[in-house]
Short mmCIF file of C-alpha atoms in Angstrom, two decimals:
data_model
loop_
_atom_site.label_atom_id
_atom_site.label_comp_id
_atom_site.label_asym_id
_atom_site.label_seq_id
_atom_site.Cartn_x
_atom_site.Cartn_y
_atom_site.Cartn_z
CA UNK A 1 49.02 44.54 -26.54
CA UNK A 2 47.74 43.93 -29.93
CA UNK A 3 46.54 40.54 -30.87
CA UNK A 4 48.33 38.05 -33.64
CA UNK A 5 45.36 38.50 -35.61
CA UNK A 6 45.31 42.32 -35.14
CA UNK A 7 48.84 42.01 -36.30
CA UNK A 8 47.81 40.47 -39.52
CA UNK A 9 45.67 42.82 -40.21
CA UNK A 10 48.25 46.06 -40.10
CA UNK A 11 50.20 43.64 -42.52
CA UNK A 12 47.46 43.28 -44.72
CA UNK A 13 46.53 46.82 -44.71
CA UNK A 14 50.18 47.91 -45.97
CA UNK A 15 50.37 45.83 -48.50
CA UNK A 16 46.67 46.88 -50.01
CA UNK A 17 48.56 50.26 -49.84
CA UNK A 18 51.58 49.50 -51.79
CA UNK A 19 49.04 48.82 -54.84
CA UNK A 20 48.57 50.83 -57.12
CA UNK A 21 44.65 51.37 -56.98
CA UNK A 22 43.16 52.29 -60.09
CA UNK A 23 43.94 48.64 -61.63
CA UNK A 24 41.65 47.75 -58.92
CA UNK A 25 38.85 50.34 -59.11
CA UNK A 26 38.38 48.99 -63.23
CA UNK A 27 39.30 45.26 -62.04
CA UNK A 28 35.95 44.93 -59.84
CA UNK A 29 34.02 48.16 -61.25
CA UNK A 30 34.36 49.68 -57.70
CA UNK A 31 32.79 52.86 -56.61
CA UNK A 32 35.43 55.62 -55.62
CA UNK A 33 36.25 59.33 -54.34
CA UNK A 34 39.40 61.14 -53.81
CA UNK A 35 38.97 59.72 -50.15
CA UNK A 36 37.71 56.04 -50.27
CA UNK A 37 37.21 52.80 -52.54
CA UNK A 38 33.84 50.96 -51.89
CA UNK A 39 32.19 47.59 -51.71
CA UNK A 40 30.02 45.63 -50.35
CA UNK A 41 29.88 42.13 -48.89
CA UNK A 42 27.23 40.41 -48.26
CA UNK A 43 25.36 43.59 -48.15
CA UNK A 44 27.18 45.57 -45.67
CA UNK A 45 28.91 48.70 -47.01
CA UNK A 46 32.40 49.11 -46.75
CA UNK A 47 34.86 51.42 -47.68
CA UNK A 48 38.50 51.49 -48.04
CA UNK A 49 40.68 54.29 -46.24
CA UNK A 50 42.60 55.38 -49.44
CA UNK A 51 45.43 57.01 -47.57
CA UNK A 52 45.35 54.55 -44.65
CA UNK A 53 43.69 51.43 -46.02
CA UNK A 54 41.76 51.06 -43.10
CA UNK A 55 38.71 49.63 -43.70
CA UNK A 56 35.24 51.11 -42.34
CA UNK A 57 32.11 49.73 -41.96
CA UNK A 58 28.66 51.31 -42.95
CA UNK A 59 26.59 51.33 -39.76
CA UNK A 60 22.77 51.08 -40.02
CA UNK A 61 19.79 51.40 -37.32
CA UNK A 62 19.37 54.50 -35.17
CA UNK A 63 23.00 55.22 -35.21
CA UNK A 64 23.93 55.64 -39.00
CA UNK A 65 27.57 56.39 -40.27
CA UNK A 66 30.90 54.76 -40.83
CA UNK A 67 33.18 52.82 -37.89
CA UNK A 68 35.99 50.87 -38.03
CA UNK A 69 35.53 47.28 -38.84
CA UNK A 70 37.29 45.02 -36.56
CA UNK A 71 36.04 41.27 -38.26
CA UNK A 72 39.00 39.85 -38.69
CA UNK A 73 37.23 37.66 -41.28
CA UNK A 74 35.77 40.44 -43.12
CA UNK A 75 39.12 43.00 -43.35
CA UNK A 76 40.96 39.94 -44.67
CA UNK A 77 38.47 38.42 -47.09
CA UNK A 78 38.48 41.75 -48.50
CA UNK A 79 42.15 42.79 -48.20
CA UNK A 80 42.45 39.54 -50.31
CA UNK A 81 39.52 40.09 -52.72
CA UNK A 82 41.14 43.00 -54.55
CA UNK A 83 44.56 42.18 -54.39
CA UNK A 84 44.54 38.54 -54.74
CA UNK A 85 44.99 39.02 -58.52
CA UNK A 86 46.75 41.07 -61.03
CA UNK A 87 44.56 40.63 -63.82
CA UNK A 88 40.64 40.63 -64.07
CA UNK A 89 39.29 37.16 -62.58
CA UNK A 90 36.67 35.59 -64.23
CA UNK A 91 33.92 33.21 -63.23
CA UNK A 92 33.57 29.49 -64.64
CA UNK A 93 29.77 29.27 -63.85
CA UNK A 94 30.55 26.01 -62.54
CA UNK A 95 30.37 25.01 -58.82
CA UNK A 96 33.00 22.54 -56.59
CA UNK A 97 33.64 21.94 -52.99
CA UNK A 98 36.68 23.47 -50.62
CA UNK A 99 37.58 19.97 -51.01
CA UNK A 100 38.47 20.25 -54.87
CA UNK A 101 39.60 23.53 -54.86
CA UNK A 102 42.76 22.50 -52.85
CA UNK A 103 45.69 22.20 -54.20
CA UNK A 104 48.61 21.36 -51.78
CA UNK A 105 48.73 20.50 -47.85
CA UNK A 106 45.53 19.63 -45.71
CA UNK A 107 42.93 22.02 -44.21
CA UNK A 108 40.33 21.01 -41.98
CA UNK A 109 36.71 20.02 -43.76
CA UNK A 110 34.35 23.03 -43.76
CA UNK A 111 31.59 20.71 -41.59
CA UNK A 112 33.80 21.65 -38.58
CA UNK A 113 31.86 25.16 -39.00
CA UNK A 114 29.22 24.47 -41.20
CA UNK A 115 27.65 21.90 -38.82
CA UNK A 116 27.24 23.83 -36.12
CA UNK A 117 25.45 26.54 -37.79
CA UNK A 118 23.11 23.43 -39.43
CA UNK A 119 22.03 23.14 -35.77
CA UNK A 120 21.14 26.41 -34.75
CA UNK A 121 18.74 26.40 -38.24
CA UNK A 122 17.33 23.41 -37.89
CA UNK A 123 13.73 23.39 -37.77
CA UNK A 124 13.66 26.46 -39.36
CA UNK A 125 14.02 26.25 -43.12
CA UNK A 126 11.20 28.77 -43.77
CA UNK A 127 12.98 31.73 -41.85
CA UNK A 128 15.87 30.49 -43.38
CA UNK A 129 14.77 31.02 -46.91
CA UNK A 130 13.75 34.55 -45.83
CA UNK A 131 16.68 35.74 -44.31
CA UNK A 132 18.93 33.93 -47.74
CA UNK A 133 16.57 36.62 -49.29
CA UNK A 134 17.81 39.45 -47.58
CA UNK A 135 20.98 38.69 -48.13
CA UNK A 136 19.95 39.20 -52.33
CA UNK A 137 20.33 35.40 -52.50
CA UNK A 138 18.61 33.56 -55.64
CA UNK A 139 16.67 30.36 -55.32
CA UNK A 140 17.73 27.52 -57.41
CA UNK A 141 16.57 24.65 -58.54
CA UNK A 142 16.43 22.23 -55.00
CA UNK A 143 19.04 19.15 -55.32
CA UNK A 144 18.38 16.36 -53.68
CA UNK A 145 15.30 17.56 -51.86
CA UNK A 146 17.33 20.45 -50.06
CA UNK A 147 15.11 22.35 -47.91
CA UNK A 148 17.25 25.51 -49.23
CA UNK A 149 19.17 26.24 -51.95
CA UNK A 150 20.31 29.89 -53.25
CA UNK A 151 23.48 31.32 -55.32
CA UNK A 152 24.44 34.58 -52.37
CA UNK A 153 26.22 37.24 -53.87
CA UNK A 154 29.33 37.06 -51.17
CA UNK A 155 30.70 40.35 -53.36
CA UNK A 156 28.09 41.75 -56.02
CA UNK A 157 30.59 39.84 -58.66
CA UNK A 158 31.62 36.82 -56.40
CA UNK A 159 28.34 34.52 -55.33
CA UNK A 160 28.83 30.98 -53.74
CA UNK A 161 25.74 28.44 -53.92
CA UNK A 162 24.60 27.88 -49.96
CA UNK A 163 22.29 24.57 -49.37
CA UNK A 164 20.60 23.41 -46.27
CA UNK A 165 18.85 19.93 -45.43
CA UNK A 166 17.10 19.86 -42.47
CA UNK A 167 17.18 17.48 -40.04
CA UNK A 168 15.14 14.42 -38.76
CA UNK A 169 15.02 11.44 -37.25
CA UNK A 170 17.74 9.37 -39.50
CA UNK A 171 19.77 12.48 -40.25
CA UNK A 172 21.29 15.61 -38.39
CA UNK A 173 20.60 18.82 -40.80
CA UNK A 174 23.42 19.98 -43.25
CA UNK A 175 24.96 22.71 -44.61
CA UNK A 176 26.67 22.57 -47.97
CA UNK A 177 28.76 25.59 -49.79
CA UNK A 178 29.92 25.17 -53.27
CA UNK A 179 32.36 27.72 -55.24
CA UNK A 180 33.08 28.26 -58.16
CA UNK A 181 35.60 26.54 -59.59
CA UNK A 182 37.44 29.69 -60.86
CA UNK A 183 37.77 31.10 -57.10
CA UNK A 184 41.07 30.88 -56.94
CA UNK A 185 41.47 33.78 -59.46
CA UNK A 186 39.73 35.81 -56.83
CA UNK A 187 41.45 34.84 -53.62
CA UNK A 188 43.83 32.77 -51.77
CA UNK A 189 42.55 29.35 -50.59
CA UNK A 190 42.80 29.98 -46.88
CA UNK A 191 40.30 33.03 -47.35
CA UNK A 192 37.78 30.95 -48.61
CA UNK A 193 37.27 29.71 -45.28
CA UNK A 194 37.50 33.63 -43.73
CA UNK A 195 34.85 34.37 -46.09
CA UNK A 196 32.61 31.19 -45.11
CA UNK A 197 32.66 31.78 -41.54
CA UNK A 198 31.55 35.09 -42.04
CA UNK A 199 28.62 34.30 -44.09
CA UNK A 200 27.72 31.85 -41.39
CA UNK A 201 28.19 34.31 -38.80
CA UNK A 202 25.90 37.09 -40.93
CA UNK A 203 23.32 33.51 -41.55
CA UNK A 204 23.34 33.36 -37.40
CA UNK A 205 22.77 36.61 -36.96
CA UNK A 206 19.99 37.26 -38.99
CA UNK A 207 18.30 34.36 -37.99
CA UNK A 208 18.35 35.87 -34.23
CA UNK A 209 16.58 39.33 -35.24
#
């Protein structure tokens, strides 16, 4: 039986087909074919099923090709992503919290996730720094002696700004994502948090290799 989130995702993937998709190909400056739209997040390639809408992701290692992808919080952050708006987003180059970005309701505070991830790093800010690298993160300038701090390109035209503190004897290490303040043009609010756990997850992940 399929799963509720499953479900979600067949929903999703019917609407992205009732758009119309060359308003989206010149909205983000995607790469196409007869066959597929692509992307990337977080720099995985994916492409879009352009008969289907399934998505597929670009497989790397000693088996190369294209499989399904079956992250719930990937299909939906970028389901959402290029049909979230009608018209061209644009960025504000200024950078807020979840928090402020809300407009309506309550939603749970990102350090439910973010602070478990802080634990698994801590200790290990260099690493860290190296694998915010690979992801084609930036270093900025440190705030408030941050151990890390780098804008990562979540889409090559969407970036969030990721800090880390480390931890020590007075304080448990942190984790701190800002947006910018215009990401509601890009995508709904609930996605933001699809799209942070999945950067954590890909952060985790790295970190083990």
């Amino acid at each position: 039986m399929e799963s509720n989130y499953e479900k979600q995702v067949y929903i999703a993937r019917e609407l992205f087909l009732g758009y119309d998709q060359q308003p989206l190909i010149e909205k983000f400056d995607l790469k196409w074919d007869k066959k597929f739209l692509y992307t990337e997040f977080l720099r995985v390639s994916y492409r879009i099923d352009r008969k289907t809408g399934e998505i597929q992701e670009e497989k790397e290692g000693e088996e190369t090709g294209w499989e399904p992808c079956l992250d719930y919080n990937v299909v939906m952050t970028i389901y959402d992503m290029l049909c979230h708006s009608e018209e061209r987003p644009r960025l504000s180059g200024e950078w807020t919290t979840l928090a402020n970005l809300q407009v309506t309701g309550s939603s749970p505070s990102p350090d439910r996730f973010t602070a478990v991830t802080a634990k698994k790093l801590e200790g290990q800010p260099e690493k860290l720094r190296q694998v915010l690298e690979r992801l084609g993160g930036i270093r900025q300038s440190v705030p408030a002696s941050a151990d890390a701090c780098y804008e990562i390109p979540l889409f090559p035209f969407f970036p969030v700004l990721f800090q880390f503190w480390d931890g020590d004897e007075e304080f448990p290490p942190k984790i701190t994502i800002l947006w910018d303040k215009n990401s509601l043009q890009f995508m709904h609010f609930e996605t933001l948090y699809y799209a942070m756990n999945h950067l954590l997850e890909r952060i985790k992940h790295l970190m083990e290799l």
